[in-house]
Amino acid sequence: MLKYLHIKNFTLIDELRLEFDSGFSVITGETGAGKSIMLGALGLLLGQRADTKTIKTGRDRCVIEGHFDLSRYGMEAFFEVNDIDYDAHDTILRREINSAGKSRAFINDTPVPLTLMRQLGERLVDIHSQHQNLLLNQDDFQLSVVDIIAGHQELLDDYRQSFQQYKAVCRELERLQQEIRKNQENEDFLRFQHHELEEARLMEGEQEELENEYSMLSHAEEIKGALYEADSALSGEQGVTTLLKTASHAIDAIKKVYPDITETAERLENSYIELKDIAADIARYTDRMDFDPARMDQVSDRLDTLYHLQQKYHVQSVGALIDIRQTLEQQLGSIDGSDLLIEEVKEKERTLKATCEAKAATLRKTRQEAAKTVEQEMKKRLVPLGIPQVRFEVQITDKPLSDDGHDRVAFLFTANSSTPLQPVAQVASGGEIARVMLSLKAMISGAVQLPTIIFDEIDTGVSGKVAEMMANIMEEMGDHDRQVISITHLPQIAAKGRHHYKVYKEETPEGTVSHTRRLTDEERIGEIAQMLSGSDVSDAAIKNAIELLK
């Protein structure tokens, strides 16, 4: 329930502070006084998109803040899931818009995305404006009314889960068929590419080995010359190993008479042994190092093949070529086994479709039962609203499987017993549509826990006794732990409100300013009398106003 509304620097509103109560309240005022402005501000608070034009001229930002009592509506889970502090008795929504076009949204002082504010707003307030009468043209709105009365949300959720699985398989089948068609169109080319890569006998790491070998073959003479020079320096007649051996024998001969040289003798011996091994290795490398032009040509040809394939397939390594070959194998395999694969997915699709159709049939049964309730309830509500010969029928026909089943719902209506039933939006007058929408709202409000309902001139096209009956319906709606607010031009409705607010404009040095205030009992008499007789309030109008308020 909306307890308090604060609006600052919003179009014609300088600053507005209003307290609201439960039950049925009314808002009145002359056309253009600013009632729609207040609703616009409330819409921003509930998550509608902002426009910098809404900021009052000369101000740098506007702020709209609302306080709500949620203690009877079980919304704790929403706050817990979204990690927002929860205060059942004082939940605060705030919206700030600055002149630079930036908008910020807060729930209990926690910054939130606008989508999250909209999700909460849809559960807090339902604003029924005149354009909402157009909902009667929409099949999904009429279906949602029946679903609300049916109260089968668990069935609907279960169906939707199956339908999503079914659509996922349909998408997979379509993707698979497109892929196979594309592969089949390119089958010859794919087989040529696969054959080419198969013939190449690609091996991981081969290119690196060949590049190393080619580099060695390219420098064979240089390598052999260096090895020969090193071999001569180590193993020649005056080579290092020969000289070391001579030195080692000389030192070894004096170890017994000169013990201090023992460690040096061992080191010299070890150096001789190590260099002798190195010399032997170099000798082997020298013997093996022969330039082979034929091998060099083989390595060069093989590298050319690998480089050509990499350039052709736009990759940088043999490993990537191997991956392409494996992908081609899979594509060709899918072509070869496409019939079996398609049939498997089609069978899955048929199974899921049958499941959806069975669940949709269950939804149809509960909707048919709910449709009877809607028909009876609407007739019961519309007859007292001045349509004594009303006939109202809920027509359920087939449509392709969709997110809400396979039912298309249409509300058929006629105000006369002799006139055939037609879709309500096509045959009902403006006043009749207003009464139909009020009756629908009253009916579904009993099935939906919605704290606040606002009717914006739903009384368009009605007057007199009918207006009074509409007021009685809104008053009754406000008696069931609900807050109902009606913006009206009719005194019969205004008089039924438990609380009465007036919107009016004032000319100031800074321009036109819109104000709203709560009327006292005495002020209500004057306001309703003025609604009855116009600007010149007569004694009869005052007496009539007093009578209406009783």
C-alpha angles and dihedrals in degrees: 000000000000107000103169137012126194120186123180130182095351113150105291094356114097096181130336130184118182133172119207133197135202122269128043118336130176134209120202137174143131120292109277094019092120108269091130089048091059090049089049091054091049089050090056089051089055094053107274117148117269133231125200087226087074091069112099113256112268095018127107099215145003128220129201119187130177131186118209135191108218098167095119100042108068099231098146092112092060092057094043094051092048095043095240125143111256125219110171094195100042117027110168125208117188133182125189126188123182131199091255089067097253117140128195129191128199135186112194088343091305114124109237137177115263090243090060092049088051091051091054093041091056088058095047108045136021111198111197109196127174093264089061088073084076087071086081086073091059122087094204092057092052090046091050090054090055091046092052091052091044090054092205100137093139091054090047093049091049091050092048091052090054091044091053090052090049093050091047090056090046089054091047091051092050091048091048093048092049091048093049092046090051092047092048091051088054097036096117091048092046091051091049091051092047092049091049093053092043091052089052090065092213120203128190112250094013095115094055092051092049093048090053092048093048091051090052093047091048090058098037097124092046091049094046092049092052092047092049092049091049092046091052092048091051105035107023124110089271093029125137095256093052092050092045091051091052091048092047093052091048094052093041090058093062099045094100094052096035108037093174089073094058097097092046089049090055092049090049090049092050092049090051092051093048094048090046089056091047090050091051091051092050090049090054092048089050093051092048096045104096123146110242111191092186092056091047090054090049093052092045092051092049092049090048089054092051093045091049092052092048091051092046094051094038097239135124104221146036088243090062090050089053089052090052090050091052091048090051089051089054093048092049089045090053089051092050092046098031097113093055093043093049091048091052092053092044090053090052089049092051092049094050092045090053089050090051092048091051092050091044089054089055089051089050091057094051090045091052090054091047090048090061089052091049092050093050094043095048093049090048090052100040098050094065088045091069102272101106096164095047121147117191123181133178109218117200117192136166126273132168116284109280140161092289101039131267099298126113111196125202128178109223118199144178129170093203130061092223096051119087119244115266135173105291096234090056101050108024120096121232092263092047092050089051090053092046092051093047090050091049092048092048091049098048094040088071090058098042125063098228114156099203133029121185121194114200107202094320086158092074111139097016135094145159118019093359091056090052091051090050089051090052090054093051090045090052091050089054092053095068104073089285137118115227122184122185125193103205147166094199121097092208090063096038091055092056095060119109087210127028128204126186126207117203140161129236130194113228134172087261093052138264116345127190120219134186127194139168114253126229120229090262092048091050090060091055094045094050092044088054090050088053100046108016127236094333102068112203129201089247090055090051091050090047091050092051089050092050092050091053 
